[in-house]
């Protein structure tokens, strides 16, 4: 029997715990965590994500500020705004929604965020610490959410074969490091990987973050495998939100699987709020 990994439920639990902590810290210090979310342009998916992040932060008693900038914003203007946020005492966490417009150098932007306010953990200092086994100010939200979900369901990682499909800085690379640090044997696959079906057939755990509907097929999945679907795609057939996994095809084969929606997505937001609280606590 397959078990659904309920990210929505765990996310709610994490948010309740954070809300309680914020209430106590507010009484003690007369301050609350402040999150700034910066969005450049008006991509509908990014606008929806950013709106959700800001709303959730407000719901649990944080101060949240959304900075929406036009598509034509120059790199210099954006860097000035980030520098102001770096020096703003009310803001403890800064998130710049990706992807940015093509005329802006994403690396330069991420490197301008104060590493101690880098709620995504994307600054090279924080990424470097993660890779070195040192404690970064924050760990990227989606990878951290994946690990929390696996841990909450007591899924063993030590010695297991974990296959990560996708090598992005946002998900694939950091989730691979987190799995490795928990003693999994990790294989990273991507668009140029040969015999990906064979590699997956040997996996105890598969994390898919490739952005293609029904990419992971049942023929690739070993019976009893654990499937984590990070994808968020709009289905060409139904127009509904779907992941990267052929859910109906693999669901009777695996032991655990994340649904889309209500799987990894809510965990990303929970970890964003958890990281915001952590960065705030470090300033007290
Ligand atoms: N775009 C897609 N996922 C993310 C994320 O986790 N953080 C940011 N900043 N942008 C994203």
PDB file of C-alpha atoms and ligand atoms in Angstrom:
ATOM      1  CA  UNK A   1       0.000   0.000   0.000  1.00  0.00           C
ATOM      2  CA  UNK A   2       1.325   3.411  -0.928  1.00  0.00           C
ATOM      3  CA  UNK A   3       1.445   6.201   1.668  1.00  0.00           C
ATOM      4  CA  UNK A   4       0.966   9.802   0.533  1.00  0.00           C
ATOM      5  CA  UNK A   5       3.512  12.176   2.060  1.00  0.00           C
ATOM      6  CA  UNK A   6       1.202  14.935   3.263  1.00  0.00           C
ATOM      7  CA  UNK A   7       3.171  18.159   2.907  1.00  0.00           C
ATOM      8  CA  UNK A   8       0.140  20.292   3.600  1.00  0.00           C
ATOM      9  CA  UNK A   9      -0.434  18.709   7.013  1.00  0.00           C
ATOM     10  CA  UNK A  10       3.226  18.890   8.053  1.00  0.00           C
ATOM     11  CA  UNK A  11       3.484  22.457   6.770  1.00  0.00           C
ATOM     12  CA  UNK A  12       0.512  23.454   8.954  1.00  0.00           C
ATOM     13  CA  UNK A  13       2.114  21.812  12.000  1.00  0.00           C
ATOM     14  CA  UNK A  14       5.419  23.644  11.371  1.00  0.00           C
ATOM     15  CA  UNK A  15       3.596  26.949  10.884  1.00  0.00           C
ATOM     16  CA  UNK A  16       1.693  26.527  14.170  1.00  0.00           C
ATOM     17  CA  UNK A  17       4.965  25.899  15.997  1.00  0.00           C
ATOM     18  CA  UNK A  18       6.539  28.989  14.420  1.00  0.00           C
ATOM     19  CA  UNK A  19       3.498  31.129  15.285  1.00  0.00           C
ATOM     20  CA  UNK A  20       3.778  30.063  18.958  1.00  0.00           C
ATOM     21  CA  UNK A  21       7.483  30.926  19.032  1.00  0.00           C
ATOM     22  CA  UNK A  22       6.879  34.319  17.430  1.00  0.00           C
ATOM     23  CA  UNK A  23       4.246  35.162  20.040  1.00  0.00           C
ATOM     24  CA  UNK A  24       6.647  34.336  22.884  1.00  0.00           C
ATOM     25  CA  UNK A  25       9.556  36.237  21.304  1.00  0.00           C
ATOM     26  CA  UNK A  26       7.325  39.250  20.734  1.00  0.00           C
ATOM     27  CA  UNK A  27       6.427  39.392  24.434  1.00  0.00           C
ATOM     28  CA  UNK A  28      10.073  39.022  25.459  1.00  0.00           C
ATOM     29  CA  UNK A  29      11.782  41.292  22.903  1.00  0.00           C
ATOM     30  CA  UNK A  30       8.957  43.448  21.528  1.00  0.00           C
ATOM     31  CA  UNK A  31      10.067  42.523  17.986  1.00  0.00           C
ATOM     32  CA  UNK A  32       8.847  40.156  15.265  1.00  0.00           C
ATOM     33  CA  UNK A  33      10.694  38.528  12.329  1.00  0.00           C
ATOM     34  CA  UNK A  34      10.601  40.610   9.145  1.00  0.00           C
ATOM     35  CA  UNK A  35      10.607  39.053   5.666  1.00  0.00           C
ATOM     36  CA  UNK A  36      11.065  41.065   2.453  1.00  0.00           C
ATOM     37  CA  UNK A  37      10.027  39.407  -0.803  1.00  0.00           C
ATOM     38  CA  UNK A  38      11.251  41.071  -3.985  1.00  0.00           C
ATOM     39  CA  UNK A  39       9.619  40.323  -7.321  1.00  0.00           C
ATOM     40  CA  UNK A  40      10.798  41.803 -10.616  1.00  0.00           C
ATOM     41  CA  UNK A  41       8.289  41.643 -13.474  1.00  0.00           C
ATOM     42  CA  UNK A  42       4.818  40.146 -13.620  1.00  0.00           C
ATOM     43  CA  UNK A  43       5.196  36.469 -14.436  1.00  0.00           C
ATOM     44  CA  UNK A  44       1.841  35.035 -13.254  1.00  0.00           C
ATOM     45  CA  UNK A  45       3.323  31.924 -11.577  1.00  0.00           C
ATOM     46  CA  UNK A  46       5.938  33.991  -9.692  1.00  0.00           C
ATOM     47  CA  UNK A  47       3.269  36.511  -8.645  1.00  0.00           C
ATOM     48  CA  UNK A  48       1.130  33.686  -7.268  1.00  0.00           C
ATOM     49  CA  UNK A  49       4.066  32.169  -5.310  1.00  0.00           C
ATOM     50  CA  UNK A  50       5.155  35.508  -3.905  1.00  0.00           C
ATOM     51  CA  UNK A  51       1.595  36.392  -2.872  1.00  0.00           C
ATOM     52  CA  UNK A  52       1.276  33.069  -1.033  1.00  0.00           C
ATOM     53  CA  UNK A  53       4.602  33.510   0.737  1.00  0.00           C
ATOM     54  CA  UNK A  54       3.699  36.991   1.932  1.00  0.00           C
ATOM     55  CA  UNK A  55       0.212  35.959   3.086  1.00  0.00           C
ATOM     56  CA  UNK A  56       1.499  32.974   5.068  1.00  0.00           C
ATOM     57  CA  UNK A  57       4.164  35.128   6.756  1.00  0.00           C
ATOM     58  CA  UNK A  58       1.478  37.611   7.848  1.00  0.00           C
ATOM     59  CA  UNK A  59      -0.806  34.797   9.065  1.00  0.00           C
ATOM     60  CA  UNK A  60       1.736  33.537  11.595  1.00  0.00           C
ATOM     61  CA  UNK A  61       2.574  36.966  13.009  1.00  0.00           C
ATOM     62  CA  UNK A  62       5.609  37.990  10.979  1.00  0.00           C
ATOM     63  CA  UNK A  63       6.153  41.386   9.457  1.00  0.00           C
ATOM     64  CA  UNK A  64       6.211  40.911   5.687  1.00  0.00           C
ATOM     65  CA  UNK A  65       6.963  43.384   2.955  1.00  0.00           C
ATOM     66  CA  UNK A  66       6.407  42.716  -0.731  1.00  0.00           C
ATOM     67  CA  UNK A  67       8.452  44.792  -3.151  1.00  0.00           C
ATOM     68  CA  UNK A  68       7.059  44.489  -6.636  1.00  0.00           C
ATOM     69  CA  UNK A  69       9.209  46.055  -9.348  1.00  0.00           C
ATOM     70  CA  UNK A  70       8.551  46.499 -13.060  1.00  0.00           C
ATOM     71  CA  UNK A  71      10.147  44.166 -15.625  1.00  0.00           C
ATOM     72  CA  UNK A  72      12.239  47.150 -16.824  1.00  0.00           C
ATOM     73  CA  UNK A  73      13.983  47.620 -13.447  1.00  0.00           C
ATOM     74  CA  UNK A  74      17.730  47.928 -14.023  1.00  0.00           C
ATOM     75  CA  UNK A  75      20.314  45.817 -12.225  1.00  0.00           C
ATOM     76  CA  UNK A  76      21.699  48.927 -10.507  1.00  0.00           C
ATOM     77  CA  UNK A  77      18.236  49.831  -9.181  1.00  0.00           C
ATOM     78  CA  UNK A  78      17.654  46.295  -7.913  1.00  0.00           C
ATOM     79  CA  UNK A  79      21.052  46.181  -6.180  1.00  0.00           C
ATOM     80  CA  UNK A  80      20.288  49.521  -4.478  1.00  0.00           C
ATOM     81  CA  UNK A  81      17.012  48.128  -3.155  1.00  0.00           C
ATOM     82  CA  UNK A  82      18.771  45.030  -1.825  1.00  0.00           C
ATOM     83  CA  UNK A  83      21.411  47.174  -0.139  1.00  0.00           C
ATOM     84  CA  UNK A  84      18.681  49.167   1.584  1.00  0.00           C
ATOM     85  CA  UNK A  85      17.047  45.937   2.779  1.00  0.00           C
ATOM     86  CA  UNK A  86      20.452  44.731   4.012  1.00  0.00           C
ATOM     87  CA  UNK A  87      20.572  47.822   6.270  1.00  0.00           C
ATOM     88  CA  UNK A  88      16.891  47.787   7.293  1.00  0.00           C
ATOM     89  CA  UNK A  89      16.509  46.845  10.996  1.00  0.00           C
ATOM     90  CA  UNK A  90      12.914  45.637  10.495  1.00  0.00           C
ATOM     91  CA  UNK A  91      13.975  43.108   7.846  1.00  0.00           C
ATOM     92  CA  UNK A  92      15.744  39.899   8.915  1.00  0.00           C
ATOM     93  CA  UNK A  93      15.190  37.822   5.770  1.00  0.00           C
ATOM     94  CA  UNK A  94      15.379  38.752   2.084  1.00  0.00           C
ATOM     95  CA  UNK A  95      13.996  36.661  -0.773  1.00  0.00           C
ATOM     96  CA  UNK A  96      14.450  37.683  -4.403  1.00  0.00           C
ATOM     97  CA  UNK A  97      12.054  35.583  -6.462  1.00  0.00           C
ATOM     98  CA  UNK A  98      13.734  33.716  -9.338  1.00  0.00           C
ATOM     99  CA  UNK A  99      13.946  33.646 -12.278  1.00  0.00           C
ATOM    100  CA  UNK A 100      14.899  37.293 -12.817  1.00  0.00           C
ATOM    101  CA  UNK A 101      14.535  39.064 -16.186  1.00  0.00           C
ATOM    102  CA  UNK A 102      17.338  38.248 -18.643  1.00  0.00           C
ATOM    103  CA  UNK A 103      19.000  41.696 -18.442  1.00  0.00           C
ATOM    104  CA  UNK A 104      19.755  41.153 -14.738  1.00  0.00           C
ATOM    105  CA  UNK A 105      22.721  39.067 -13.567  1.00  0.00           C
ATOM    106  CA  UNK A 106      21.229  36.657 -11.026  1.00  0.00           C
ATOM    107  CA  UNK A 107      24.607  35.743  -9.474  1.00  0.00           C
ATOM    108  CA  UNK A 108      25.385  39.397  -8.845  1.00  0.00           C
ATOM    109  CA  UNK A 109      21.988  39.890  -7.189  1.00  0.00           C
ATOM    110  CA  UNK A 110      22.307  36.825  -4.967  1.00  0.00           C
ATOM    111  CA  UNK A 111      25.829  37.854  -3.953  1.00  0.00           C
ATOM    112  CA  UNK A 112      24.580  41.299  -2.919  1.00  0.00           C
ATOM    113  CA  UNK A 113      22.158  39.900  -0.323  1.00  0.00           C
ATOM    114  CA  UNK A 114      23.728  39.947   3.157  1.00  0.00           C
ATOM    115  CA  UNK A 115      24.475  36.230   3.817  1.00  0.00           C
ATOM    116  CA  UNK A 116      22.935  36.640   7.293  1.00  0.00           C
ATOM    117  CA  UNK A 117      19.646  37.759   5.676  1.00  0.00           C
ATOM    118  CA  UNK A 118      19.796  35.204   2.849  1.00  0.00           C
ATOM    119  CA  UNK A 119      16.598  33.274   3.601  1.00  0.00           C
ATOM    120  CA  UNK A 120      16.984  31.074   0.492  1.00  0.00           C
ATOM    121  CA  UNK A 121      20.553  30.090   1.331  1.00  0.00           C
ATOM    122  CA  UNK A 122      21.575  30.853  -2.269  1.00  0.00           C
ATOM    123  CA  UNK A 123      24.523  33.180  -1.473  1.00  0.00           C
ATOM    124  CA  UNK A 124      27.826  31.453  -2.376  1.00  0.00           C
ATOM    125  CA  UNK A 125      28.950  31.750   1.267  1.00  0.00           C
ATOM    126  CA  UNK A 126      25.900  29.797   2.419  1.00  0.00           C
ATOM    127  CA  UNK A 127      26.063  27.327  -0.477  1.00  0.00           C
ATOM    128  CA  UNK A 128      29.788  26.860   0.247  1.00  0.00           C
ATOM    129  CA  UNK A 129      29.095  26.216   3.932  1.00  0.00           C
ATOM    130  CA  UNK A 130      26.442  23.658   3.016  1.00  0.00           C
ATOM    131  CA  UNK A 131      28.898  21.871   0.730  1.00  0.00           C
ATOM    132  CA  UNK A 132      31.655  21.984   3.361  1.00  0.00           C
ATOM    133  CA  UNK A 133      29.479  20.560   6.128  1.00  0.00           C
ATOM    134  CA  UNK A 134      29.506  23.892   8.034  1.00  0.00           C
ATOM    135  CA  UNK A 135      26.278  25.485   9.234  1.00  0.00           C
ATOM    136  CA  UNK A 136      24.909  27.965   6.674  1.00  0.00           C
ATOM    137  CA  UNK A 137      22.711  30.885   7.822  1.00  0.00           C
ATOM    138  CA  UNK A 138      19.877  29.174   5.901  1.00  0.00           C
ATOM    139  CA  UNK A 139      19.429  26.004   3.858  1.00  0.00           C
ATOM    140  CA  UNK A 140      17.495  26.303   0.531  1.00  0.00           C
ATOM    141  CA  UNK A 141      13.778  25.998   1.307  1.00  0.00           C
ATOM    142  CA  UNK A 142      12.602  23.310  -1.134  1.00  0.00           C
ATOM    143  CA  UNK A 143      15.494  20.889  -0.432  1.00  0.00           C
ATOM    144  CA  UNK A 144      15.065  21.424   3.320  1.00  0.00           C
ATOM    145  CA  UNK A 145      11.313  20.812   2.979  1.00  0.00           C
ATOM    146  CA  UNK A 146      11.989  17.531   1.151  1.00  0.00           C
ATOM    147  CA  UNK A 147      14.296  16.331   3.945  1.00  0.00           C
ATOM    148  CA  UNK A 148      11.852  17.364   6.719  1.00  0.00           C
ATOM    149  CA  UNK A 149       9.074  15.449   4.982  1.00  0.00           C
ATOM    150  CA  UNK A 150      11.224  12.305   4.648  1.00  0.00           C
ATOM    151  CA  UNK A 151      12.272  12.610   8.306  1.00  0.00           C
ATOM    152  CA  UNK A 152       8.709  13.166   9.523  1.00  0.00           C
ATOM    153  CA  UNK A 153       7.678   9.857   7.960  1.00  0.00           C
ATOM    154  CA  UNK A 154      10.779   8.119   9.397  1.00  0.00           C
ATOM    155  CA  UNK A 155      12.093   7.199   5.954  1.00  0.00           C
ATOM    156  CA  UNK A 156      15.602   5.792   6.294  1.00  0.00           C
ATOM    157  CA  UNK A 157      18.239   7.556   4.181  1.00  0.00           C
ATOM    158  CA  UNK A 158      21.436   5.999   5.538  1.00  0.00           C
ATOM    159  CA  UNK A 159      23.008   3.679   2.945  1.00  0.00           C
ATOM    160  CA  UNK A 160      20.086   4.055   0.521  1.00  0.00           C
ATOM    161  CA  UNK A 161      20.466   4.683  -3.201  1.00  0.00           C
ATOM    162  CA  UNK A 162      19.027   8.145  -3.845  1.00  0.00           C
ATOM    163  CA  UNK A 163      18.642   9.438  -7.393  1.00  0.00           C
ATOM    164  CA  UNK A 164      18.104  13.161  -7.911  1.00  0.00           C
ATOM    165  CA  UNK A 165      16.798  14.175 -11.331  1.00  0.00           C
ATOM    166  CA  UNK A 166      17.693  17.817 -12.037  1.00  0.00           C
ATOM    167  CA  UNK A 167      20.836  19.786 -11.196  1.00  0.00           C
ATOM    168  CA  UNK A 168      19.571  23.299 -10.466  1.00  0.00           C
ATOM    169  CA  UNK A 169      21.091  25.488  -7.763  1.00  0.00           C
ATOM    170  CA  UNK A 170      17.600  25.860  -6.254  1.00  0.00           C
ATOM    171  CA  UNK A 171      16.751  22.162  -5.846  1.00  0.00           C
ATOM    172  CA  UNK A 172      18.913  19.473  -7.479  1.00  0.00           C
ATOM    173  CA  UNK A 173      22.356  20.430  -6.170  1.00  0.00           C
ATOM    174  CA  UNK A 174      21.399  21.353  -2.587  1.00  0.00           C
ATOM    175  CA  UNK A 175      19.027  18.399  -2.108  1.00  0.00           C
ATOM    176  CA  UNK A 176      21.847  16.082  -3.278  1.00  0.00           C
ATOM    177  CA  UNK A 177      24.177  17.529  -0.644  1.00  0.00           C
ATOM    178  CA  UNK A 178      21.538  17.162   2.081  1.00  0.00           C
ATOM    179  CA  UNK A 179      20.902  13.524   1.128  1.00  0.00           C
ATOM    180  CA  UNK A 180      24.653  12.857   1.038  1.00  0.00           C
ATOM    181  CA  UNK A 181      25.119  14.438   4.474  1.00  0.00           C
ATOM    182  CA  UNK A 182      22.496  11.979   5.744  1.00  0.00           C
ATOM    183  CA  UNK A 183      24.592   9.101   4.367  1.00  0.00           C
ATOM    184  CA  UNK A 184      22.609   8.269   1.227  1.00  0.00           C
ATOM    185  CA  UNK A 185      24.502   7.183  -1.898  1.00  0.00           C
ATOM    186  CA  UNK A 186      23.516   9.945  -4.298  1.00  0.00           C
ATOM    187  CA  UNK A 187      23.407   9.929  -8.103  1.00  0.00           C
ATOM    188  CA  UNK A 188      22.558  13.217  -9.833  1.00  0.00           C
ATOM    189  CA  UNK A 189      20.897  12.837 -13.238  1.00  0.00           C
ATOM    190  CA  UNK A 190      20.060  15.554 -15.746  1.00  0.00           C
ATOM    191  CA  UNK A 191      19.069  16.184 -19.356  1.00  0.00           C
ATOM    192  CA  UNK A 192      22.308  14.677 -20.745  1.00  0.00           C
ATOM    193  CA  UNK A 193      22.370  11.573 -18.542  1.00  0.00           C
ATOM    194  CA  UNK A 194      22.468   8.303 -20.453  1.00  0.00           C
ATOM    195  CA  UNK A 195      20.424   5.260 -19.369  1.00  0.00           C
ATOM    196  CA  UNK A 196      18.489   7.305 -16.843  1.00  0.00           C
ATOM    197  CA  UNK A 197      15.809   4.581 -16.740  1.00  0.00           C
ATOM    198  CA  UNK A 198      18.397   2.013 -15.604  1.00  0.00           C
ATOM    199  CA  UNK A 199      19.793   4.362 -12.972  1.00  0.00           C
ATOM    200  CA  UNK A 200      16.307   5.020 -11.577  1.00  0.00           C
ATOM    201  CA  UNK A 201      15.483   1.295 -11.506  1.00  0.00           C
ATOM    202  CA  UNK A 202      18.204   0.904  -8.875  1.00  0.00           C
ATOM    203  CA  UNK A 203      16.932   3.758  -6.676  1.00  0.00           C
ATOM    204  CA  UNK A 204      15.393   3.427  -3.217  1.00  0.00           C
ATOM    205  CA  UNK A 205      14.543   7.133  -3.268  1.00  0.00           C
ATOM    206  CA  UNK A 206      13.931   9.322  -6.338  1.00  0.00           C
ATOM    207  CA  UNK A 207      13.693  13.121  -6.132  1.00  0.00           C
ATOM    208  CA  UNK A 208      12.426  14.598  -9.414  1.00  0.00           C
ATOM    209  CA  UNK A 209      12.885  18.302 -10.142  1.00  0.00           C
ATOM    210  CA  UNK A 210      13.053  18.573 -13.910  1.00  0.00           C
ATOM    211  CA  UNK A 211       9.908  20.558 -14.773  1.00  0.00           C
ATOM    212  CA  UNK A 212       8.353  18.114 -17.257  1.00  0.00           C
ATOM    213  CA  UNK A 213       4.917  16.565 -16.875  1.00  0.00           C
ATOM    214  CA  UNK A 214       4.892  12.731 -16.534  1.00  0.00           C
ATOM    215  CA  UNK A 215       8.695  12.590 -16.848  1.00  0.00           C
ATOM    216  CA  UNK A 216       9.115   9.764 -14.309  1.00  0.00           C
ATOM    217  CA  UNK A 217       7.417   6.672 -15.682  1.00  0.00           C
ATOM    218  CA  UNK A 218       6.395   3.448 -13.965  1.00  0.00           C
ATOM    219  CA  UNK A 219       8.903   1.367 -15.949  1.00  0.00           C
ATOM    220  CA  UNK A 220      11.697   3.352 -14.208  1.00  0.00           C
ATOM    221  CA  UNK A 221      10.519   2.705 -10.659  1.00  0.00           C
ATOM    222  CA  UNK A 222      11.633  -0.179  -8.448  1.00  0.00           C
ATOM    223  CA  UNK A 223       8.763  -1.643  -6.377  1.00  0.00           C
ATOM    224  CA  UNK A 224       8.789  -0.076  -2.901  1.00  0.00           C
ATOM    225  CA  UNK A 225      10.728   3.053  -3.922  1.00  0.00           C
ATOM    226  CA  UNK A 226      10.067   6.453  -2.316  1.00  0.00           C
ATOM    227  CA  UNK A 227       9.129   9.162  -4.827  1.00  0.00           C
ATOM    228  CA  UNK A 228       9.469  12.883  -4.156  1.00  0.00           C
ATOM    229  CA  UNK A 229       7.929  15.049  -6.855  1.00  0.00           C
ATOM    230  CA  UNK A 230       9.207  18.637  -6.820  1.00  0.00           C
ATOM    231  CA  UNK A 231       7.647  19.552 -10.180  1.00  0.00           C
ATOM    232  CA  UNK A 232       4.918  22.151 -10.609  1.00  0.00           C
ATOM    233  CA  UNK A 233       3.594  22.115 -14.171  1.00  0.00           C
ATOM    234  CA  UNK A 234       0.335  23.128 -15.785  1.00  0.00           C
ATOM    235  CA  UNK A 235      -1.022  19.964 -17.445  1.00  0.00           C
ATOM    236  CA  UNK A 236      -1.335  20.220 -21.220  1.00  0.00           C
ATOM    237  CA  UNK A 237      -4.338  17.850 -21.125  1.00  0.00           C
ATOM    238  CA  UNK A 238      -6.318  19.107 -18.135  1.00  0.00           C
ATOM    239  CA  UNK A 239      -4.913  22.561 -17.302  1.00  0.00           C
ATOM    240  CA  UNK A 240      -4.500  21.406 -13.676  1.00  0.00           C
ATOM    241  CA  UNK A 241      -1.318  21.641 -11.584  1.00  0.00           C
ATOM    242  CA  UNK A 242       0.722  18.458 -11.954  1.00  0.00           C
ATOM    243  CA  UNK A 243       4.212  17.335 -10.975  1.00  0.00           C
ATOM    244  CA  UNK A 244       7.020  15.633 -12.902  1.00  0.00           C
ATOM    245  CA  UNK A 245       5.830  12.115 -12.063  1.00  0.00           C
ATOM    246  CA  UNK A 246       3.255   9.979 -13.864  1.00  0.00           C
ATOM    247  CA  UNK A 247       1.413   9.740 -10.549  1.00  0.00           C
ATOM    248  CA  UNK A 248      -1.318   7.321 -11.645  1.00  0.00           C
ATOM    249  CA  UNK A 249       1.256   5.070 -13.314  1.00  0.00           C
ATOM    250  CA  UNK A 250       3.670   4.795 -10.346  1.00  0.00           C
ATOM    251  CA  UNK A 251       1.393   5.133  -7.305  1.00  0.00           C
ATOM    252  CA  UNK A 252       0.672   1.414  -6.861  1.00  0.00           C
ATOM    253  CA  UNK A 253       4.334   0.558  -7.261  1.00  0.00           C
ATOM    254  CA  UNK A 254       6.025   2.800  -4.701  1.00  0.00           C
ATOM    255  CA  UNK A 255       5.909   2.792  -0.885  1.00  0.00           C
ATOM    256  CA  UNK A 256       5.691   6.577  -0.405  1.00  0.00           C
ATOM    257  CA  UNK A 257       4.940   9.410  -2.829  1.00  0.00           C
ATOM    258  CA  UNK A 258       4.301  13.148  -2.586  1.00  0.00           C
ATOM    259  CA  UNK A 259       1.120  14.377  -4.255  1.00  0.00           C
ATOM    260  CA  UNK A 260       1.066  17.528  -6.411  1.00  0.00           C
ATOM    261  CA  UNK A 261      -0.357  19.817  -5.114  1.00  0.00           C
ATOM    262  CA  UNK A 262      -0.136  19.412  -1.302  1.00  0.00           C
ATOM    263  CA  UNK A 263       3.236  17.666  -1.260  1.00  0.00           C
ATOM    264  CA  UNK A 264       6.543  19.514  -1.541  1.00  0.00           C
ATOM    265  CA  UNK A 265       5.001  22.928  -2.377  1.00  0.00           C
ATOM    266  CA  UNK A 266       3.592  23.675   1.099  1.00  0.00           C
ATOM    267  CA  UNK A 267       6.851  22.450   2.668  1.00  0.00           C
ATOM    268  CA  UNK A 268       8.817  25.064   0.704  1.00  0.00           C
ATOM    269  CA  UNK A 269       6.715  27.809   2.276  1.00  0.00           C
ATOM    270  CA  UNK A 270       6.978  26.270   5.750  1.00  0.00           C
ATOM    271  CA  UNK A 271      10.788  26.184   5.437  1.00  0.00           C
ATOM    272  CA  UNK A 272      10.853  29.784   4.211  1.00  0.00           C
ATOM    273  CA  UNK A 273       9.039  30.807   7.389  1.00  0.00           C
ATOM    274  CA  UNK A 274      11.239  28.565   9.521  1.00  0.00           C
ATOM    275  CA  UNK A 275      14.382  30.084   7.951  1.00  0.00           C
ATOM    276  CA  UNK A 276      13.009  33.595   8.530  1.00  0.00           C
ATOM    277  CA  UNK A 277      12.482  32.815  12.220  1.00  0.00           C
ATOM    278  CA  UNK A 278      15.981  31.325  12.469  1.00  0.00           C
ATOM    279  CA  UNK A 279      17.630  34.421  10.927  1.00  0.00           C
ATOM    280  CA  UNK A 280      15.596  36.664  13.278  1.00  0.00           C
ATOM    281  CA  UNK A 281      16.557  34.627  16.354  1.00  0.00           C
ATOM    282  CA  UNK A 282      20.251  35.009  15.481  1.00  0.00           C
ATOM    283  CA  UNK A 283      19.890  38.806  15.728  1.00  0.00           C
ATOM    284  CA  UNK A 284      18.400  38.784  19.248  1.00  0.00           C
TER     285      UNK A 284
HETATM  286  N1  LIG B   1      11.800  30.318  -7.710  1.00  0.00           N
HETATM  287  C1  LIG B   1      11.426  29.010  -7.632  1.00  0.00           C
HETATM  288  N2  LIG B   1      11.720  28.497  -6.422  1.00  0.00           N
HETATM  289  C2  LIG B   1      12.315  29.495  -5.718  1.00  0.00           C
HETATM  290  C3  LIG B   1      12.846  29.565  -4.390  1.00  0.00           C
HETATM  291  O1  LIG B   1      12.847  28.607  -3.611  1.00  0.00           O
HETATM  292  N3  LIG B   1      13.361  30.768  -4.048  1.00  0.00           N
HETATM  293  C4  LIG B   1      13.379  31.827  -4.893  1.00  0.00           C
HETATM  294  N4  LIG B   1      13.926  32.960  -4.447  1.00  0.00           N
HETATM  295  N5  LIG B   1      12.894  31.790  -6.123  1.00  0.00           N
HETATM  296  C5  LIG B   1      12.366  30.625  -6.530  1.00  0.00           C
END
